[in-house]
Short mmCIF file of C-alpha atoms and ligand atoms in Angstrom, two decimals:
data_model
loop_
_atom_site.label_atom_id
_atom_site.label_comp_id
_atom_site.label_asym_id
_atom_site.label_seq_id
_atom_site.Cartn_x
_atom_site.Cartn_y
_atom_site.Cartn_z
CA UNK A 1 0.00 0.00 0.00
CA UNK A 2 1.46 3.36 -1.07
CA UNK A 3 0.23 6.81 -0.08
CA UNK A 4 -0.04 9.73 -2.50
CA UNK A 5 2.43 12.60 -2.74
CA UNK A 6 0.21 15.62 -2.08
CA UNK A 7 1.98 17.84 -4.64
CA UNK A 8 0.79 15.55 -7.48
CA UNK A 9 -2.84 16.49 -6.72
CA UNK A 10 -2.42 20.24 -6.15
CA UNK A 11 -3.72 22.70 -8.75
CA UNK A 12 -2.03 26.07 -9.32
CA UNK A 13 -4.19 27.86 -6.77
CA UNK A 14 -3.44 25.29 -4.08
CA UNK A 15 0.30 25.51 -4.72
CA UNK A 16 0.08 29.29 -4.21
CA UNK A 17 -1.81 28.64 -0.98
CA UNK A 18 0.85 26.17 0.19
CA UNK A 19 3.59 28.73 -0.49
CA UNK A 20 1.68 31.47 1.37
CA UNK A 21 1.13 29.17 4.36
CA UNK A 22 4.85 28.36 4.37
CA UNK A 23 5.86 32.05 4.41
CA UNK A 24 3.58 32.74 7.36
CA UNK A 25 5.17 29.83 9.22
CA UNK A 26 8.71 30.96 8.35
CA UNK A 27 7.94 34.39 9.84
CA UNK A 28 6.71 32.72 13.05
CA UNK A 29 9.80 30.51 13.23
CA UNK A 30 12.16 33.46 12.80
CA UNK A 31 10.49 35.35 15.64
CA UNK A 32 10.25 32.25 17.86
CA UNK A 33 13.60 30.67 18.63
CA UNK A 34 12.76 29.92 22.27
CA UNK A 35 9.68 28.63 24.09
CA UNK A 36 9.22 32.10 25.63
CA UNK A 37 9.28 33.79 22.23
CA UNK A 38 6.82 31.23 20.81
CA UNK A 39 4.50 31.60 23.81
CA UNK A 40 4.53 35.39 23.45
CA UNK A 41 3.70 35.12 19.74
CA UNK A 42 0.91 32.62 20.42
CA UNK A 43 -0.69 34.97 22.98
CA UNK A 44 -0.38 37.90 20.58
CA UNK A 45 -2.02 35.87 17.78
CA UNK A 46 -4.75 34.62 20.13
CA UNK A 47 -5.59 38.15 21.32
CA UNK A 48 -5.84 39.29 17.68
CA UNK A 49 -8.29 36.43 17.11
CA UNK A 50 -10.52 37.56 19.99
CA UNK A 51 -9.17 35.42 22.85
CA UNK A 52 -9.29 36.81 26.39
CA UNK A 53 -6.94 36.02 29.28
CA UNK A 54 -8.64 33.36 31.43
CA UNK A 55 -7.00 34.96 34.50
CA UNK A 56 -8.93 38.19 33.80
CA UNK A 57 -12.20 36.30 33.31
CA UNK A 58 -11.69 34.50 36.64
CA UNK A 59 -10.82 37.75 38.43
CA UNK A 60 -13.91 39.47 37.04
CA UNK A 61 -16.05 36.47 37.89
CA UNK A 62 -17.66 36.52 34.47
CA UNK A 63 -19.53 33.50 33.12
CA UNK A 64 -18.35 31.76 29.94
CA UNK A 65 -20.63 30.43 27.23
CA UNK A 66 -20.55 28.76 23.81
CA UNK A 67 -18.52 30.78 21.33
CA UNK A 68 -16.26 32.37 23.97
CA UNK A 69 -12.50 32.16 23.52
CA UNK A 70 -9.93 32.23 26.31
CA UNK A 71 -6.19 31.62 26.70
CA UNK A 72 -3.95 30.64 29.60
CA UNK A 73 -0.26 31.57 29.75
CA UNK A 74 1.73 29.25 32.01
CA UNK A 75 4.85 30.97 33.41
CA UNK A 76 5.55 32.62 30.04
CA UNK A 77 6.58 29.26 28.55
CA UNK A 78 3.42 27.30 27.75
CA UNK A 79 0.05 28.37 26.34
CA UNK A 80 -3.47 26.91 26.38
CA UNK A 81 -6.25 28.03 24.05
CA UNK A 82 -9.93 27.20 24.48
CA UNK A 83 -12.77 27.91 22.04
CA UNK A 84 -15.95 26.92 23.84
CA UNK A 85 -18.35 24.75 21.86
CA UNK A 86 -22.11 24.23 21.80
CA UNK A 87 -22.09 20.92 23.67
CA UNK A 88 -21.42 20.58 27.42
CA UNK A 89 -17.71 20.28 28.22
CA UNK A 90 -18.44 17.04 30.06
CA UNK A 91 -19.00 15.46 26.62
CA UNK A 92 -15.28 15.89 25.96
CA UNK A 93 -13.11 18.30 24.00
CA UNK A 94 -11.25 18.10 20.70
CA UNK A 95 -7.66 18.84 21.69
CA UNK A 96 -4.47 19.61 19.76
CA UNK A 97 -1.19 19.46 21.69
CA UNK A 98 2.29 20.42 20.52
CA UNK A 99 5.49 21.56 22.23
CA UNK A 100 7.37 24.82 21.73
CA UNK A 101 10.73 23.95 23.32
CA UNK A 102 13.53 22.77 21.02
CA UNK A 103 16.99 21.27 21.58
CA UNK A 104 19.53 23.99 22.35
CA UNK A 105 22.39 25.02 24.61
CA UNK A 106 21.71 26.90 27.87
CA UNK A 107 24.11 29.13 29.77
CA UNK A 108 24.97 27.86 33.25
CA UNK A 109 24.10 30.03 36.25
CA UNK A 110 27.73 30.96 36.87
CA UNK A 111 28.76 31.02 33.23
CA UNK A 112 31.57 33.50 32.61
CA UNK A 113 35.31 32.85 32.68
CA UNK A 114 38.44 33.90 30.85
CA UNK A 115 41.04 31.55 29.42
CA UNK A 116 44.06 32.71 27.44
CA UNK A 117 42.66 36.11 26.42
CA UNK A 118 39.23 34.79 25.44
CA UNK A 119 36.05 35.28 27.51
CA UNK A 120 33.69 32.31 27.50
CA UNK A 121 30.27 31.30 28.78
CA UNK A 122 29.99 27.82 30.25
CA UNK A 123 26.91 25.92 29.10
CA UNK A 124 24.72 22.88 29.67
CA UNK A 125 22.96 21.50 26.60
CA UNK A 126 19.18 20.91 26.59
CA UNK A 127 17.54 17.96 24.87
CA UNK A 128 19.01 15.33 22.56
CA UNK A 129 21.74 16.82 20.38
CA UNK A 130 24.69 15.59 18.34
CA UNK A 131 27.17 17.94 20.03
CA UNK A 132 29.56 18.04 17.06
CA UNK A 133 26.82 19.73 14.99
CA UNK A 134 26.82 22.82 17.21
CA UNK A 135 30.45 23.91 16.77
CA UNK A 136 31.94 26.18 14.09
CA UNK A 137 28.66 27.92 13.30
CA UNK A 138 26.95 31.24 14.02
CA UNK A 139 24.91 31.18 17.22
CA UNK A 140 22.71 33.78 18.87
CA UNK A 141 21.71 34.44 22.49
CA UNK A 142 18.05 34.61 23.54
CA UNK A 143 16.38 34.82 26.91
CA UNK A 144 15.73 36.84 30.00
CA UNK A 145 17.69 38.05 32.99
CA UNK A 146 15.47 38.62 36.02
CA UNK A 147 16.82 41.06 38.57
CA UNK A 148 16.25 40.93 42.32
CA UNK A 149 13.56 43.61 42.11
CA UNK A 150 11.59 41.42 39.70
CA UNK A 151 12.33 43.36 36.53
CA UNK A 152 12.96 41.15 33.56
CA UNK A 153 15.56 42.18 30.97
CA UNK A 154 14.96 40.54 27.59
CA UNK A 155 18.07 39.48 25.66
CA UNK A 156 18.25 38.87 21.90
CA UNK A 157 21.73 39.13 20.41
CA UNK A 158 22.68 37.82 16.97
CA UNK A 159 19.39 38.03 15.07
CA UNK A 160 19.64 41.51 13.57
CA UNK A 161 21.93 41.74 10.50
CA UNK A 162 23.99 44.38 12.32
CA UNK A 163 24.32 42.28 15.52
CA UNK A 164 27.45 40.32 16.36
CA UNK A 165 27.03 36.54 16.63
CA UNK A 166 28.75 34.10 18.99
CA UNK A 167 29.79 30.47 18.64
CA UNK A 168 31.78 27.42 19.72
CA UNK A 169 35.14 26.62 18.13
CA UNK A 170 36.25 23.29 16.66
CA UNK A 171 39.80 21.94 16.26
CA UNK A 172 41.50 22.55 12.92
CA UNK A 173 41.62 19.48 10.65
CA UNK A 174 45.44 19.74 10.48
CA UNK A 175 45.71 18.77 14.15
CA UNK A 176 42.74 16.41 14.35
CA UNK A 177 44.44 13.04 13.96
CA UNK A 178 43.32 12.03 17.47
CA UNK A 179 39.89 13.67 17.29
CA UNK A 180 38.99 12.05 13.95
CA UNK A 181 39.21 8.50 15.29
CA UNK A 182 37.02 9.21 18.32
CA UNK A 183 33.41 8.05 18.53
CA UNK A 184 30.97 10.72 17.30
CA UNK A 185 29.54 11.00 20.83
CA UNK A 186 33.01 11.94 22.12
CA UNK A 187 34.31 14.19 19.34
CA UNK A 188 32.91 17.22 21.17
CA UNK A 189 32.19 16.70 24.87
CA UNK A 190 29.43 18.42 26.84
CA UNK A 191 31.79 20.47 28.99
CA UNK A 192 33.58 21.70 25.86
CA UNK A 193 30.45 23.35 24.43
CA UNK A 194 31.59 26.72 25.76
CA UNK A 195 30.57 29.82 23.86
CA UNK A 196 33.16 32.47 22.89
CA UNK A 197 31.87 35.88 23.92
CA UNK A 198 34.75 38.34 23.81
CA UNK A 199 38.41 38.81 22.86
CA UNK A 200 39.38 42.40 23.75
CA UNK A 201 41.09 43.24 27.08
CA UNK A 202 39.70 46.17 29.03
CA UNK A 203 42.49 48.71 29.30
CA UNK A 204 43.92 49.33 32.73
CA UNK A 205 42.86 45.87 34.03
CA UNK A 206 45.56 43.45 35.12
CA UNK A 207 43.51 40.40 36.12
CA UNK A 208 41.13 38.77 33.57
CA UNK A 209 40.92 41.93 31.44
CA UNK A 210 38.87 40.31 28.64
CA UNK A 211 36.27 39.04 31.10
CA UNK A 212 36.19 42.52 32.67
CA UNK A 213 35.56 43.96 29.21
CA UNK A 214 32.67 41.54 28.68
CA UNK A 215 31.12 42.42 32.05
CA UNK A 216 31.45 46.14 31.23
CA UNK A 217 29.44 45.60 28.02
CA UNK A 218 26.73 43.71 29.94
CA UNK A 219 26.60 46.53 32.47
CA UNK A 220 26.64 49.41 29.99
CA UNK A 221 24.29 47.92 27.38
CA UNK A 222 21.88 45.94 29.56
CA UNK A 223 22.37 47.25 33.10
CA UNK A 224 23.35 43.75 34.25
CA UNK A 225 25.69 42.65 37.02
CA UNK A 226 27.49 39.30 36.80
CA UNK A 227 25.45 38.12 39.78
CA UNK A 228 22.20 38.73 37.85
CA UNK A 229 23.07 35.63 35.79
CA UNK A 230 22.00 33.59 38.84
CA UNK A 231 18.41 34.33 37.84
CA UNK A 232 18.77 34.28 34.06
CA UNK A 233 17.64 31.94 31.33
CA UNK A 234 19.85 32.50 28.30
CA UNK A 235 19.58 30.03 25.44
CA UNK A 236 22.18 29.63 22.70
CA UNK A 237 20.49 28.85 19.37
CA UNK A 238 21.46 28.89 15.68
CA UNK A 239 21.62 32.47 14.34
CA UNK A 240 20.48 31.55 10.82
CA UNK A 241 17.03 32.47 9.60
CA UNK A 242 14.63 29.82 8.32
CA UNK A 243 14.29 29.89 4.51
CA UNK A 244 13.09 28.10 1.41
CA UNK A 245 15.05 24.92 0.70
CA UNK A 246 15.49 23.17 -2.65
CA UNK A 247 15.59 24.75 -6.11
CA UNK A 248 11.83 24.21 -6.42
CA UNK A 249 11.27 25.89 -3.03
CA UNK A 250 9.28 22.83 -1.93
CA UNK A 251 10.91 22.60 1.51
CA UNK A 252 11.92 24.76 4.48
CA UNK A 253 15.30 24.69 6.23
CA UNK A 254 15.25 26.08 9.73
CA UNK A 255 15.98 25.70 13.42
CA UNK A 256 13.25 24.30 15.68
CA UNK A 257 10.79 22.64 13.28
CA UNK A 258 10.58 20.12 16.16
CA UNK A 259 8.06 21.05 17.26
CA UNK A 260 7.23 24.59 16.22
CA UNK A 261 5.97 23.37 12.85
CA UNK A 262 3.18 21.46 14.60
CA UNK A 263 2.69 24.24 17.16
CA UNK A 264 2.16 26.75 14.38
CA UNK A 265 -0.18 24.40 12.48
CA UNK A 266 -2.21 23.96 15.71
CA UNK A 267 -2.40 27.75 16.14
CA UNK A 268 -3.55 28.19 12.54
CA UNK A 269 -6.26 25.55 12.95
CA UNK A 270 -7.44 26.71 16.38
CA UNK A 271 -7.42 30.47 15.71
CA UNK A 272 -9.13 30.19 12.32
CA UNK A 273 -12.05 27.99 13.44
CA UNK A 274 -15.15 29.26 11.66
CA UNK A 275 -18.20 29.88 13.86
CA UNK A 276 -18.90 28.17 17.17
CA UNK A 277 -17.62 24.59 17.18
CA UNK A 278 -19.83 21.67 18.18
CA UNK A 279 -17.40 20.46 20.87
CA UNK A 280 -15.02 22.74 22.76
CA UNK A 281 -11.72 23.00 20.89
CA UNK A 282 -8.45 23.35 22.78
CA UNK A 283 -4.81 23.78 21.82
CA UNK A 284 -1.95 23.01 24.19
CA UNK A 285 1.51 24.45 23.48
CA UNK A 286 3.67 22.77 26.10
CA UNK A 287 7.24 23.31 27.25
CA UNK A 288 9.96 20.83 28.35
CA UNK A 289 8.92 17.99 26.01
CA UNK A 290 12.54 17.55 24.93
CA UNK A 291 13.61 16.71 28.49
CA UNK A 292 10.69 14.51 29.50
CA UNK A 293 7.78 16.98 29.92
CA UNK A 294 8.99 17.79 33.44
CA UNK A 295 8.49 20.88 35.60
CA UNK A 296 5.62 23.30 36.05
CA UNK A 297 5.47 24.14 32.33
CA UNK A 298 5.84 20.57 31.03
CA UNK A 299 2.90 18.35 30.11
CA UNK A 300 3.23 16.30 33.31
CA UNK A 301 2.14 19.37 35.30
CA UNK A 302 -1.62 19.70 35.60
CA UNK A 303 -2.14 23.26 34.34
CA UNK A 304 -4.34 22.01 31.50
CA UNK A 305 -6.55 20.13 33.95
CA UNK A 306 -6.65 23.18 36.26
CA UNK A 307 -7.52 25.61 33.48
CA UNK A 308 -10.25 23.27 32.26
CA UNK A 309 -11.67 23.06 35.80
CA UNK A 310 -11.77 26.89 35.94
CA UNK A 311 -13.51 27.08 32.56
CA UNK A 312 -16.05 24.42 33.46
CA UNK A 313 -16.89 26.27 36.68
CA UNK A 314 -17.38 29.49 34.70
CA UNK A 315 -19.62 27.56 32.27
CA UNK A 316 -21.78 26.29 35.13
CA UNK A 317 -20.40 22.74 34.91
CA UNK A 318 -18.83 22.67 38.34
CA UNK A 319 -17.53 19.62 40.13
CA UNK A 320 -14.89 16.93 40.01
CA UNK A 321 -17.06 14.35 38.25
CA UNK A 322 -17.89 16.67 35.36
CA UNK A 323 -14.17 17.51 35.00
CA UNK A 324 -13.22 13.82 34.96
CA UNK A 325 -15.86 13.12 32.33
CA UNK A 326 -14.58 15.98 30.18
CA UNK A 327 -11.00 14.72 30.35
CA UNK A 328 -11.79 11.04 29.85
CA UNK A 329 -14.21 11.79 27.03
CA UNK A 330 -11.79 13.98 25.05
CA UNK A 331 -10.17 13.29 21.69
CA UNK A 332 -6.62 14.46 21.12
CA UNK A 333 -4.00 14.78 18.42
CA UNK A 334 -0.56 14.85 20.01
CA UNK A 335 1.00 17.01 17.33
CA UNK A 336 4.71 16.32 17.12
CA UNK A 337 7.15 15.82 14.30
CA UNK A 338 7.94 12.42 12.84
CA UNK A 339 11.22 11.01 11.54
CA UNK A 340 11.18 11.57 7.78
CA UNK A 341 12.48 8.75 5.59
CA UNK A 342 15.98 9.65 4.43
CA UNK A 343 17.22 7.69 1.37
CA UNK A 344 20.82 8.42 2.43
CA UNK A 345 20.17 6.57 5.71
CA UNK A 346 17.73 3.99 4.36
CA UNK A 347 18.81 1.26 6.77
CA UNK A 348 17.46 3.26 9.72
CA UNK A 349 13.91 2.80 8.43
CA UNK A 350 11.45 0.17 7.26
CA UNK A 351 10.31 1.99 4.18
CA UNK A 352 6.64 1.08 3.87
CA UNK A 353 6.08 2.18 7.48
CA UNK A 354 8.14 5.36 7.27
CA UNK A 355 7.01 8.98 6.91
CA UNK A 356 7.87 10.23 3.42
CA UNK A 357 8.34 13.96 2.79
CA UNK A 358 5.47 15.37 0.75
CA UNK A 359 2.98 12.60 1.43
CA UNK A 360 1.00 14.59 3.96
CA UNK A 361 0.44 14.74 7.69
CA UNK A 362 1.73 11.71 9.50
CA UNK A 363 -0.01 9.53 12.11
CA UNK A 364 2.02 7.36 14.50
CA UNK A 365 0.05 4.68 16.30
CA UNK A 366 3.25 3.90 18.19
CA UNK A 367 6.31 5.74 19.33
CA UNK A 368 8.51 4.36 22.12
CA UNK A 369 11.47 2.03 21.80
CA UNK A 370 12.29 -1.68 21.61
CA UNK A 371 9.03 -3.59 22.23
CA UNK A 372 7.07 -0.29 22.04
CA UNK A 373 8.24 0.60 25.55
CA UNK A 374 7.15 4.09 26.60
CA UNK A 375 4.66 4.28 23.77
CA UNK A 376 1.13 5.58 23.57
CA UNK A 377 -0.71 2.95 21.56
CA UNK A 378 -3.65 4.69 19.89
CA UNK A 379 -6.85 2.66 19.80
CA UNK A 380 -7.92 1.22 16.44
CA UNK A 381 -11.48 2.44 17.11
CA UNK A 382 -10.19 6.02 17.40
CA UNK A 383 -8.05 5.70 14.26
CA UNK A 384 -11.06 4.39 12.33
CA UNK A 385 -13.09 7.50 13.13
CA UNK A 386 -10.07 9.70 12.45
CA UNK A 387 -9.59 8.16 8.97
CA UNK A 388 -13.15 9.09 8.09
CA UNK A 389 -12.66 12.72 9.17
CA UNK A 390 -9.42 12.91 7.15
CA UNK A 391 -10.95 11.34 4.01
CA UNK A 392 -14.16 13.41 4.27
CA UNK A 393 -12.01 16.55 4.20
CA UNK A 394 -9.53 15.43 1.51
CA UNK A 395 -6.53 15.51 3.83
CA UNK A 396 -3.39 13.78 2.52
CA UNK A 397 -2.09 11.64 5.34
CA UNK A 398 0.26 8.73 5.94
CA UNK A 399 1.06 6.42 8.82
CA UNK A 400 4.53 5.73 10.15
CA UNK A 401 6.71 4.27 12.88
CA UNK A 402 9.69 6.08 14.35
CA UNK A 403 12.39 4.24 12.38
CA UNK A 404 13.34 0.58 12.20
CA UNK A 405 12.39 -1.74 15.07
CA UNK A 406 15.05 -1.90 17.81
CA UNK A 407 17.15 0.96 16.42
CA UNK A 408 16.21 3.65 18.93
CA UNK A 409 13.04 5.48 19.75
CA UNK A 410 11.46 8.47 21.35
CA UNK A 411 8.34 9.82 22.97
CA UNK A 412 5.96 12.75 22.87
CA UNK A 413 3.31 14.18 25.20
CA UNK A 414 0.75 11.60 23.95
CA UNK A 415 1.19 9.06 26.75
CA UNK A 416 0.76 11.73 29.44
CA UNK A 417 -2.60 12.96 28.14
CA UNK A 418 -3.71 9.36 27.58
CA UNK A 419 -3.46 8.85 31.36
CA UNK A 420 -6.82 10.65 31.65
CA UNK A 421 -8.38 7.94 29.51
CA UNK A 422 -8.84 10.24 26.54
CA UNK A 423 -8.27 9.04 22.99
CA UNK A 424 -4.84 10.20 21.76
CA UNK A 425 -2.75 9.62 18.66
CA UNK A 426 0.54 11.16 17.54
CA UNK A 427 0.21 13.28 14.45
CA UNK A 428 2.74 15.55 12.80
CA UNK A 429 5.05 16.65 10.07
CA UNK A 430 7.96 14.53 8.80
CA UNK A 431 11.38 16.08 9.47
CA UNK A 432 14.85 15.34 8.07
CA UNK A 433 17.95 16.03 10.21
CA UNK A 434 15.71 16.17 13.30
CA UNK A 435 17.35 17.87 16.33
CA UNK A 436 20.15 19.25 14.14
CA UNK A 437 20.67 23.03 14.23
CA UNK A 438 18.98 23.15 10.82
CA UNK A 439 16.07 20.79 10.19
CA UNK A 440 14.15 20.16 6.95
CA UNK A 441 10.42 19.84 6.29
CA UNK A 442 8.30 19.72 3.13
CA UNK A 443 5.79 22.54 2.68
CA UNK A 444 3.03 20.17 1.53
CA UNK A 445 3.21 18.32 4.86
CA UNK A 446 2.84 21.59 6.78
CA UNK A 447 -0.17 22.52 4.62
CA UNK A 448 -1.82 19.14 5.14
CA UNK A 449 -1.16 19.35 8.90
CA UNK A 450 -3.06 22.64 9.09
CA UNK A 451 -5.93 21.06 7.11
CA UNK A 452 -5.91 17.91 9.24
CA UNK A 453 -5.93 19.81 12.53
CA UNK A 454 -8.77 22.08 11.41
CA UNK A 455 -10.85 19.13 10.23
CA UNK A 456 -10.19 17.32 13.51
CA UNK A 457 -11.24 20.27 15.69
CA UNK A 458 -14.46 20.88 13.73
CA UNK A 459 -15.54 17.33 13.06
CA UNK A 460 -14.19 14.79 15.52
CA UNK A 461 -16.88 13.33 17.71
CA UNK A 462 -17.00 11.12 20.81
CA UNK A 463 -16.71 7.36 20.85
CA UNK A 464 -19.96 5.40 20.99
MN1 MN B 1 9.07 16.82 19.34
MN1 MN B 2 12.36 16.37 19.74
#
């Protein structure tokens, strides 16, 4: 059984629509290189689409009703969107969930030091990366420094054309005889991922003059003391902008497709819902997926459940039983990227169960590793109903596993939401070079994801 390449069925008008969708996404990606930046953009987009802050609604004690739209911002790093439907919430919601954190390198809390006339920042990487991919390339700094008085200083250095960039050095090939025979996991070690920040001594300083020069810049330009780094979150990310990839412009090269491509597709589908939906539609943009969905902004925290409880109370559906029914009766697409089939690494896949670029949005019944360990195994009954919604709305889709059996594996937020007893399946866009500083997607898959998510929100119904 082979699935269709979506491009082969597009007419001229659709191709133009695909290209327009891709440009909108590229703009989002270029303004969202961290979870904080993505969360801020999501809130901005939601407000423009008529969403109100749930915290304000609670404070004002106002009731909510069908057609109302509210958002919840969790610690500036995760976002929930709710568009209240005609049916009681206890009949379950249609939920999209993606994550907005991506693999990166974080500055440590005591980061700065000088060695041999160079000032560095010490780092700790975040998520699964091939460390050797992050050296000898332009990197930028993004984040916040929070001072003792609570003021938050935003930092973005290396994005503007006139900005300087930073980076991590690699050893010259001429002296790499020993490095070249090392295992790839040891070629660049975690503690060696230190970012070069400065190389000019501050005149008149005897001890660590380059470091002193760096600290003077931080003080003069940002009003920061070295000690302020104790309460900072500075992320080191690729400085390149996302852009069209391939001579036919069919693809997009960029940092953070995992999982901002699905996050953006969810936003598009949720914010552009026409009219009042039958069932309440929700979108979850979670943080910390790349390190196990931990912490107060990760999917394991119960802010979604709490926000839903607040909304149900404001809708006059108070009580624990109603909340449990709403959660257990919900339908969810866990929207996360899938491993795209790469002909150059064919042996990593079993081809007829691999996600192929251009063949549409991808559904993964299983993720996990070895004997499906750690997987969410979507129910066949749910997939049957989902197939009908996809076919009824002419969505190009494919099904896939995450690579060849026993080769590796991975997880998403699907298994966490499934704990409520809701129906959940993984659904996303196929990516090449996943977790590399520059990842690749096909524009047709992004377009079909937006279509799929919209059709799901509007048309998915409860199990019998
Ligand atoms: Mn992901
Ligand atoms: Mn990932």
